[in-house]
Amino acid sequence: MDAKSTDNDQRFVMKKTARAPANIAFIKYWGKQDERLRLPLNPSISINLSDVHTVTTVEFSPDYPEDVVEIRMQNTTYKNSLQRNVVGEETIRKSEQERVVAHLNRIRKIARMRLSAKVVSANNFPSSSGVASSASGFAALTVAAAAAARLKLSERELTILARMGSGSACRSIPDGFVMWEAAATSEESYAYSLFPESYWDIRDIVVIVARHMKEVPSTEGMRKAGSSPLLPGRIRGVTQKIGLLKRALEKRDFPTLGRIIEEDSVSMHAVMVTQDPPVFYWNDATITVIRAVSAWRDNGLPVYATLDAGPNVHVMCEGKDEEKVTQKITDILGVQQIIINHPAKGAHFIDGHLF
Ligand code: DP6
């Protein structure tokens, strides 16, 4: 996050706009040690995504008798996409609006103020389908609302605040390659940049195979993680995995990085499907893409797959292989759209507002 962009010129207007990227975790977060504070069971590592983001404008004003929250799904043309996104406006679940108001309450409490706010938020990608909309959404909301409320918070404090809105949101605030610490206290569970976005020219190609809202939101699905007999093993192995992943990053060793990413995704989904009740996020096209990735790899192309809580597949490769991989993906039946991402900077203010 770029601290320089903070400006305090607007003495009487409490309005700010921020943009935050979605992120894809290399080592995933699935399970909390504290539900209210959103303290994770294990540390996680991710990169910010350049072409999937949320822009949010927040204004606190006596003109608003109560909080107004509008979440837009735009008819955006993705810069890198093969097709136009024609999702259109989607009705956002009421519970998500309530989550936004709860987050505004946290910020009002710290700022010791009571003013209501208007919040308008726009994603440039299909919401709730495994592209982490809550991550970019709560990161943008945190950065815009804290500044609109005239709070002067450090990046670390912003990540802690964002984490309380949605755990993975804390990783969308620092730049590039990001680590989120697991800890027993709120102050110690924060996120920070391991490497800037320019550190390594890798790609995350989001392969959209479904656009509907996912049936089980991650907060709800994660609540039952403890019922999986596989969870203890996953958590036990995580410290070693984090060490190996960091070493692969330091050496820019892509095959090792890819192997760890893919293994961790499978491990998280193994927990999901062995929970009580089980949560299945994959569909037929998901499996087709995963199988194709594995076959391309067997033929010598260094390419790996990872998934969040949804059916869409994130295909990872190095920048030099982007064209080859993209071509192969577009030949797969069931692929609706692809979004090509490189590592990106974290949340930052932008000029102009959404209202
Ligand atoms: C599967 O951050 O959406 O994407 O903290 O309850 O809001 P809450 O959950 P959320 O969970 C994301 C889980 C994941 C894996 C990850 O991004 O690490």
PDB file of C-alpha atoms in Angstrom, residues 40-263:
ATOM      1  CA  PRO A  40      -6.633 -17.965  11.319  1.00  0.00           C
ATOM      2  CA  LEU A  41      -5.527 -21.437  12.374  1.00  0.00           C
ATOM      3  CA  ASN A  42      -2.456 -21.188  10.146  1.00  0.00           C
ATOM      4  CA  PRO A  43      -0.312 -18.556   8.433  1.00  0.00           C
ATOM      5  CA  SER A  44      -0.842 -18.056   4.701  1.00  0.00           C
ATOM      6  CA  ILE A  45       1.003 -16.587   1.710  1.00  0.00           C
ATOM      7  CA  SER A  46      -0.530 -15.005  -1.406  1.00  0.00           C
ATOM      8  CA  ILE A  47       0.019 -12.691  -4.337  1.00  0.00           C
ATOM      9  CA  ASN A  48      -2.143  -9.750  -5.299  1.00  0.00           C
ATOM     10  CA  LEU A  49      -3.801 -10.039  -8.698  1.00  0.00           C
ATOM     11  CA  SER A  50      -3.374  -7.250 -11.256  1.00  0.00           C
ATOM     12  CA  ASP A  51      -6.640  -7.607 -13.169  1.00  0.00           C
ATOM     13  CA  VAL A  52      -9.281  -8.450 -10.604  1.00  0.00           C
ATOM     14  CA  HIS A  53     -10.068  -5.687  -8.183  1.00  0.00           C
ATOM     15  CA  THR A  54     -12.651  -3.753  -6.216  1.00  0.00           C
ATOM     16  CA  VAL A  55     -13.030   0.027  -6.190  1.00  0.00           C
ATOM     17  CA  THR A  56     -14.849   1.466  -3.189  1.00  0.00           C
ATOM     18  CA  THR A  57     -15.930   5.006  -2.313  1.00  0.00           C
ATOM     19  CA  VAL A  58     -16.902   5.807   1.267  1.00  0.00           C
ATOM     20  CA  GLU A  59     -18.392   9.072   2.458  1.00  0.00           C
ATOM     21  CA  PHE A  60     -19.340   9.874   6.040  1.00  0.00           C
ATOM     22  CA  SER A  61     -21.834  12.710   6.224  1.00  0.00           C
ATOM     23  CA  PRO A  62     -24.659  14.095   8.400  1.00  0.00           C
ATOM     24  CA  ASP A  63     -26.702  14.029   5.149  1.00  0.00           C
ATOM     25  CA  TYR A  64     -27.138  10.247   5.478  1.00  0.00           C
ATOM     26  CA  PRO A  65     -29.767   9.319   8.091  1.00  0.00           C
ATOM     27  CA  GLU A  66     -28.475   5.729   7.956  1.00  0.00           C
ATOM     28  CA  ASP A  67     -25.763   3.721   6.216  1.00  0.00           C
ATOM     29  CA  VAL A  68     -26.356   3.123   2.513  1.00  0.00           C
ATOM     30  CA  VAL A  69     -24.434   0.247   0.911  1.00  0.00           C
ATOM     31  CA  GLU A  70     -24.449  -0.370  -2.825  1.00  0.00           C
ATOM     32  CA  ILE A  71     -22.386  -3.170  -4.366  1.00  0.00           C
ATOM     33  CA  ARG A  72     -22.150  -3.134  -8.134  1.00  0.00           C
ATOM     34  CA  MET A  73     -21.235  -5.866 -10.544  1.00  0.00           C
ATOM     35  CA  GLN A  74     -20.097  -3.912 -13.534  1.00  0.00           C
ATOM     36  CA  ASN A  75     -20.428  -4.765 -17.220  1.00  0.00           C
ATOM     37  CA  THR A  76     -16.712  -4.463 -17.421  1.00  0.00           C
ATOM     38  CA  THR A  77     -14.555  -5.439 -20.347  1.00  0.00           C
ATOM     39  CA  TYR A  78     -11.513  -7.097 -18.858  1.00  0.00           C
ATOM     40  CA  LYS A  79      -8.345  -5.799 -20.384  1.00  0.00           C
ATOM     41  CA  ASN A  80      -6.908  -9.260 -20.778  1.00  0.00           C
ATOM     42  CA  SER A  81     -10.026 -11.268 -21.336  1.00  0.00           C
ATOM     43  CA  LEU A  82     -11.059 -13.212 -24.368  1.00  0.00           C
ATOM     44  CA  GLN A  83     -14.723 -12.324 -24.001  1.00  0.00           C
ATOM     45  CA  ARG A  84     -16.740  -9.470 -22.667  1.00  0.00           C
ATOM     46  CA  ASN A  85     -18.018  -9.928 -19.164  1.00  0.00           C
ATOM     47  CA  VAL A  86     -21.773  -9.627 -19.399  1.00  0.00           C
ATOM     48  CA  VAL A  87     -22.610 -10.482 -15.829  1.00  0.00           C
ATOM     49  CA  GLY A  88     -24.505  -7.227 -15.258  1.00  0.00           C
ATOM     50  CA  GLU A  89     -25.742  -5.967 -11.945  1.00  0.00           C
ATOM     51  CA  GLU A  90     -26.263  -8.736  -9.410  1.00  0.00           C
ATOM     52  CA  THR A  91     -28.334  -8.656  -6.294  1.00  0.00           C
ATOM     53  CA  ILE A  92     -25.996  -8.783  -3.413  1.00  0.00           C
ATOM     54  CA  ARG A  93     -26.921 -10.833  -0.415  1.00  0.00           C
ATOM     55  CA  LYS A  94     -28.306  -8.847   2.488  1.00  0.00           C
ATOM     56  CA  SER A  95     -25.851 -10.500   4.867  1.00  0.00           C
ATOM     57  CA  GLU A  96     -22.957  -9.059   2.888  1.00  0.00           C
ATOM     58  CA  GLN A  97     -24.380  -5.563   3.311  1.00  0.00           C
ATOM     59  CA  GLU A  98     -24.719  -6.188   7.032  1.00  0.00           C
ATOM     60  CA  ARG A  99     -21.064  -7.250   7.101  1.00  0.00           C
ATOM     61  CA  VAL A 100     -20.137  -3.926   5.500  1.00  0.00           C
ATOM     62  CA  VAL A 101     -22.137  -2.007   8.130  1.00  0.00           C
ATOM     63  CA  ALA A 102     -20.456  -4.039  10.902  1.00  0.00           C
ATOM     64  CA  HIS A 103     -17.096  -3.027   9.438  1.00  0.00           C
ATOM     65  CA  LEU A 104     -18.138   0.636   9.324  1.00  0.00           C
ATOM     66  CA  ASN A 105     -19.083   0.289  13.009  1.00  0.00           C
ATOM     67  CA  ARG A 106     -15.556  -0.927  13.816  1.00  0.00           C
ATOM     68  CA  ILE A 107     -14.103   2.088  12.054  1.00  0.00           C
ATOM     69  CA  ARG A 108     -16.566   4.522  13.689  1.00  0.00           C
ATOM     70  CA  LYS A 109     -15.640   3.079  17.081  1.00  0.00           C
ATOM     71  CA  ILE A 110     -11.914   3.663  16.539  1.00  0.00           C
ATOM     72  CA  ALA A 111     -12.584   7.156  15.116  1.00  0.00           C
ATOM     73  CA  ARG A 112     -15.055   7.913  17.937  1.00  0.00           C
ATOM     74  CA  MET A 113     -17.736   9.227  15.613  1.00  0.00           C
ATOM     75  CA  ARG A 114     -21.336   8.461  14.793  1.00  0.00           C
ATOM     76  CA  LEU A 115     -21.850   9.750  11.278  1.00  0.00           C
ATOM     77  CA  SER A 116     -23.583   7.412   8.867  1.00  0.00           C
ATOM     78  CA  ALA A 117     -21.908   6.577   5.578  1.00  0.00           C
ATOM     79  CA  LYS A 118     -22.645   5.931   1.957  1.00  0.00           C
ATOM     80  CA  VAL A 119     -20.575   3.098   0.483  1.00  0.00           C
ATOM     81  CA  VAL A 120     -20.484   2.243  -3.207  1.00  0.00           C
ATOM     82  CA  SER A 121     -18.332  -0.668  -4.249  1.00  0.00           C
ATOM     83  CA  ALA A 122     -17.680  -2.086  -7.718  1.00  0.00           C
ATOM     84  CA  ASN A 123     -15.978  -5.374  -8.584  1.00  0.00           C
ATOM     85  CA  ASN A 124     -14.630  -5.931 -12.089  1.00  0.00           C
ATOM     86  CA  PHE A 125     -15.092  -9.705 -11.818  1.00  0.00           C
ATOM     87  CA  PRO A 126     -17.795 -12.270 -11.003  1.00  0.00           C
ATOM     88  CA  SER A 127     -18.515 -12.110  -7.312  1.00  0.00           C
ATOM     89  CA  SER A 128     -18.492 -15.150  -5.015  1.00  0.00           C
ATOM     90  CA  SER A 129     -17.173 -17.652  -7.517  1.00  0.00           C
ATOM     91  CA  GLY A 130     -13.759 -18.416  -6.159  1.00  0.00           C
ATOM     92  CA  VAL A 131     -12.196 -15.123  -7.149  1.00  0.00           C
ATOM     93  CA  ALA A 132     -11.818 -13.635  -3.706  1.00  0.00           C
ATOM     94  CA  SER A 133     -14.320 -10.773  -3.785  1.00  0.00           C
ATOM     95  CA  SER A 134     -14.441 -10.466  -0.011  1.00  0.00           C
ATOM     96  CA  ALA A 135     -10.659  -9.994   0.059  1.00  0.00           C
ATOM     97  CA  SER A 136     -10.560  -7.100  -2.403  1.00  0.00           C
ATOM     98  CA  GLY A 137     -13.877  -5.782  -1.087  1.00  0.00           C
ATOM     99  CA  PHE A 138     -12.890  -5.522   2.566  1.00  0.00           C
ATOM    100  CA  ALA A 139      -9.384  -4.298   1.746  1.00  0.00           C
ATOM    101  CA  ALA A 140     -10.768  -1.437  -0.373  1.00  0.00           C
ATOM    102  CA  LEU A 141     -13.478  -0.699   2.200  1.00  0.00           C
ATOM    103  CA  THR A 142     -10.967  -0.606   5.058  1.00  0.00           C
ATOM    104  CA  VAL A 143      -8.524   1.702   3.303  1.00  0.00           C
ATOM    105  CA  ALA A 144     -11.243   4.078   1.986  1.00  0.00           C
ATOM    106  CA  ALA A 145     -13.346   4.161   5.171  1.00  0.00           C
ATOM    107  CA  ALA A 146     -10.385   4.594   7.552  1.00  0.00           C
ATOM    108  CA  ALA A 147      -9.123   7.551   5.504  1.00  0.00           C
ATOM    109  CA  ALA A 148     -12.628   9.028   5.108  1.00  0.00           C
ATOM    110  CA  ALA A 149     -12.952   8.826   8.905  1.00  0.00           C
ATOM    111  CA  ARG A 150      -9.612  10.685   9.168  1.00  0.00           C
ATOM    112  CA  LEU A 151      -7.866   7.809  10.897  1.00  0.00           C
ATOM    113  CA  LYS A 152      -4.121   7.719  10.482  1.00  0.00           C
ATOM    114  CA  LEU A 153      -3.301   4.039  10.572  1.00  0.00           C
ATOM    115  CA  SER A 154      -0.092   2.244   9.658  1.00  0.00           C
ATOM    116  CA  GLU A 155      -0.169  -0.469   6.993  1.00  0.00           C
ATOM    117  CA  ARG A 156       0.056  -3.085   9.747  1.00  0.00           C
ATOM    118  CA  GLU A 157      -2.945  -1.567  11.564  1.00  0.00           C
ATOM    119  CA  LEU A 158      -4.921  -1.432   8.318  1.00  0.00           C
ATOM    120  CA  THR A 159      -4.253  -5.136   7.694  1.00  0.00           C
ATOM    121  CA  ILE A 160      -5.473  -5.991  11.206  1.00  0.00           C
ATOM    122  CA  LEU A 161      -8.638  -3.977  10.654  1.00  0.00           C
ATOM    123  CA  ALA A 162      -9.247  -5.487   7.205  1.00  0.00           C
ATOM    124  CA  ARG A 163      -8.744  -8.984   8.664  1.00  0.00           C
ATOM    125  CA  MET A 164     -11.698  -8.426  11.005  1.00  0.00           C
ATOM    126  CA  GLY A 165     -13.914  -7.740   7.955  1.00  0.00           C
ATOM    127  CA  SER A 166     -12.690 -10.784   6.043  1.00  0.00           C
ATOM    128  CA  GLY A 167      -9.571 -12.761   6.890  1.00  0.00           C
ATOM    129  CA  SER A 168      -8.060 -12.920   3.415  1.00  0.00           C
ATOM    130  CA  ALA A 169      -8.647  -9.148   2.956  1.00  0.00           C
ATOM    131  CA  CYS A 170      -5.584  -8.396   5.096  1.00  0.00           C
ATOM    132  CA  ARG A 171      -3.403  -9.914   2.348  1.00  0.00           C
ATOM    133  CA  SER A 172      -4.772  -7.471  -0.268  1.00  0.00           C
ATOM    134  CA  ILE A 173      -3.312  -4.401   1.467  1.00  0.00           C
ATOM    135  CA  PRO A 174       0.501  -4.862   1.305  1.00  0.00           C
ATOM    136  CA  ASP A 175       2.230  -5.002  -2.097  1.00  0.00           C
ATOM    137  CA  GLY A 176       3.135  -8.034  -4.199  1.00  0.00           C
ATOM    138  CA  PHE A 177       3.904 -11.302  -2.419  1.00  0.00           C
ATOM    139  CA  VAL A 178       2.269 -11.209   1.012  1.00  0.00           C
ATOM    140  CA  MET A 179       2.509 -13.173   4.262  1.00  0.00           C
ATOM    141  CA  TRP A 180      -0.304 -13.229   6.870  1.00  0.00           C
ATOM    142  CA  GLU A 181       0.801 -14.345  10.320  1.00  0.00           C
ATOM    143  CA  ALA A 182      -1.344 -16.636  12.441  1.00  0.00           C
ATOM    144  CA  ALA A 183      -1.342 -15.659  16.115  1.00  0.00           C
ATOM    145  CA  ALA A 184      -3.424 -15.925  19.263  1.00  0.00           C
ATOM    146  CA  THR A 185      -3.862 -12.148  19.539  1.00  0.00           C
ATOM    147  CA  SER A 186      -5.305  -9.643  17.115  1.00  0.00           C
ATOM    148  CA  GLU A 187      -2.217  -7.379  17.225  1.00  0.00           C
ATOM    149  CA  GLU A 188       0.076 -10.210  16.110  1.00  0.00           C
ATOM    150  CA  SER A 189      -2.067 -11.508  13.254  1.00  0.00           C
ATOM    151  CA  TYR A 190      -1.227  -9.028  10.514  1.00  0.00           C
ATOM    152  CA  ALA A 191      -0.007  -9.109   6.920  1.00  0.00           C
ATOM    153  CA  TYR A 192       3.133  -7.722   5.294  1.00  0.00           C
ATOM    154  CA  SER A 193       4.916  -7.799   1.974  1.00  0.00           C
ATOM    155  CA  LEU A 194       7.597 -10.473   1.482  1.00  0.00           C
ATOM    156  CA  PHE A 195       8.549  -9.240  -1.997  1.00  0.00           C
ATOM    157  CA  PRO A 196       7.286  -6.383  -4.172  1.00  0.00           C
ATOM    158  CA  GLU A 197       5.126  -7.094  -7.223  1.00  0.00           C
ATOM    159  CA  SER A 198       8.090  -6.681  -9.572  1.00  0.00           C
ATOM    160  CA  TYR A 199      10.065  -9.437  -7.817  1.00  0.00           C
ATOM    161  CA  TRP A 200       9.046 -12.307 -10.077  1.00  0.00           C
ATOM    162  CA  ASP A 201       7.279 -12.343 -13.446  1.00  0.00           C
ATOM    163  CA  ILE A 202       4.706 -15.065 -12.835  1.00  0.00           C
ATOM    164  CA  ARG A 203       1.093 -15.370 -13.991  1.00  0.00           C
ATOM    165  CA  ASP A 204      -2.155 -16.360 -12.375  1.00  0.00           C
ATOM    166  CA  ILE A 205      -4.640 -17.111 -15.148  1.00  0.00           C
ATOM    167  CA  VAL A 206      -8.136 -17.249 -13.699  1.00  0.00           C
ATOM    168  CA  VAL A 207     -10.178 -19.727 -15.689  1.00  0.00           C
ATOM    169  CA  ILE A 208     -13.860 -18.887 -15.261  1.00  0.00           C
ATOM    170  CA  VAL A 209     -16.043 -21.973 -15.627  1.00  0.00           C
ATOM    171  CA  ALA A 210     -19.023 -20.697 -13.587  1.00  0.00           C
ATOM    172  CA  ARG A 211     -20.378 -17.272 -12.729  1.00  0.00           C
ATOM    173  CA  HIS A 212     -23.103 -17.994 -10.193  1.00  0.00           C
ATOM    174  CA  MET A 213     -22.881 -16.983  -6.545  1.00  0.00           C
ATOM    175  CA  LYS A 214     -21.294 -19.877  -4.687  1.00  0.00           C
ATOM    176  CA  GLU A 215     -23.664 -21.937  -2.592  1.00  0.00           C
ATOM    177  CA  VAL A 216     -21.583 -21.993   0.575  1.00  0.00           C
ATOM    178  CA  PRO A 217     -19.751 -18.734   1.335  1.00  0.00           C
ATOM    179  CA  SER A 218     -16.243 -19.281   2.719  1.00  0.00           C
ATOM    180  CA  THR A 219     -17.067 -17.914   6.185  1.00  0.00           C
ATOM    181  CA  GLU A 220     -19.825 -20.492   6.529  1.00  0.00           C
ATOM    182  CA  GLY A 221     -17.875 -23.364   4.989  1.00  0.00           C
ATOM    183  CA  MET A 222     -14.831 -22.661   7.106  1.00  0.00           C
ATOM    184  CA  ARG A 223     -16.872 -22.789  10.310  1.00  0.00           C
ATOM    185  CA  LYS A 224     -17.056 -26.587   9.942  1.00  0.00           C
ATOM    186  CA  ALA A 225     -13.377 -27.121   9.072  1.00  0.00           C
ATOM    187  CA  GLY A 226     -12.801 -28.630  12.524  1.00  0.00           C
ATOM    188  CA  SER A 227     -15.149 -31.515  11.718  1.00  0.00           C
ATOM    189  CA  SER A 228     -12.755 -32.865   9.062  1.00  0.00           C
ATOM    190  CA  PRO A 229     -10.443 -35.623  10.315  1.00  0.00           C
ATOM    191  CA  LEU A 230      -7.863 -34.273   7.848  1.00  0.00           C
ATOM    192  CA  LEU A 231      -7.605 -30.789   9.387  1.00  0.00           C
ATOM    193  CA  PRO A 232      -5.097 -31.606  12.198  1.00  0.00           C
ATOM    194  CA  GLY A 233      -2.640 -33.130   9.695  1.00  0.00           C
ATOM    195  CA  ARG A 234      -2.980 -30.142   7.396  1.00  0.00           C
ATOM    196  CA  ILE A 235      -2.299 -27.681  10.216  1.00  0.00           C
ATOM    197  CA  ARG A 236       0.637 -29.744  11.562  1.00  0.00           C
ATOM    198  CA  GLY A 237       2.352 -29.662   8.178  1.00  0.00           C
ATOM    199  CA  VAL A 238       1.889 -25.976   7.511  1.00  0.00           C
ATOM    200  CA  THR A 239       4.974 -24.525   9.234  1.00  0.00           C
ATOM    201  CA  GLN A 240       7.285 -26.731   7.206  1.00  0.00           C
ATOM    202  CA  LYS A 241       5.341 -25.921   4.042  1.00  0.00           C
ATOM    203  CA  ILE A 242       5.628 -22.170   4.658  1.00  0.00           C
ATOM    204  CA  GLY A 243       9.406 -22.599   5.066  1.00  0.00           C
ATOM    205  CA  LEU A 244       9.700 -24.545   1.810  1.00  0.00           C
ATOM    206  CA  LEU A 245       7.547 -22.041  -0.051  1.00  0.00           C
ATOM    207  CA  LYS A 246       9.594 -19.094   1.202  1.00  0.00           C
ATOM    208  CA  ARG A 247      12.772 -20.817   0.039  1.00  0.00           C
ATOM    209  CA  ALA A 248      11.244 -21.463  -3.396  1.00  0.00           C
ATOM    210  CA  LEU A 249      10.336 -17.774  -3.573  1.00  0.00           C
ATOM    211  CA  GLU A 250      13.840 -16.699  -2.557  1.00  0.00           C
ATOM    212  CA  LYS A 251      15.361 -18.930  -5.255  1.00  0.00           C
ATOM    213  CA  ARG A 252      12.646 -18.144  -7.817  1.00  0.00           C
ATOM    214  CA  ASP A 253      12.298 -21.903  -8.172  1.00  0.00           C
ATOM    215  CA  PHE A 254       9.021 -22.189 -10.101  1.00  0.00           C
ATOM    216  CA  PRO A 255       8.542 -25.997 -10.198  1.00  0.00           C
ATOM    217  CA  THR A 256       8.991 -26.219  -6.415  1.00  0.00           C
ATOM    218  CA  LEU A 257       6.705 -23.239  -5.860  1.00  0.00           C
ATOM    219  CA  GLY A 258       4.082 -24.726  -8.188  1.00  0.00           C
ATOM    220  CA  ARG A 259       4.209 -28.146  -6.540  1.00  0.00           C
ATOM    221  CA  ILE A 260       3.644 -26.622  -3.084  1.00  0.00           C
ATOM    222  CA  ILE A 261       0.816 -24.383  -4.347  1.00  0.00           C
ATOM    223  CA  GLU A 262      -0.994 -27.256  -6.012  1.00  0.00           C
ATOM    224  CA  GLU A 263      -0.507 -29.606  -3.076  1.00  0.00           C
TER     225      GLU A 263
END
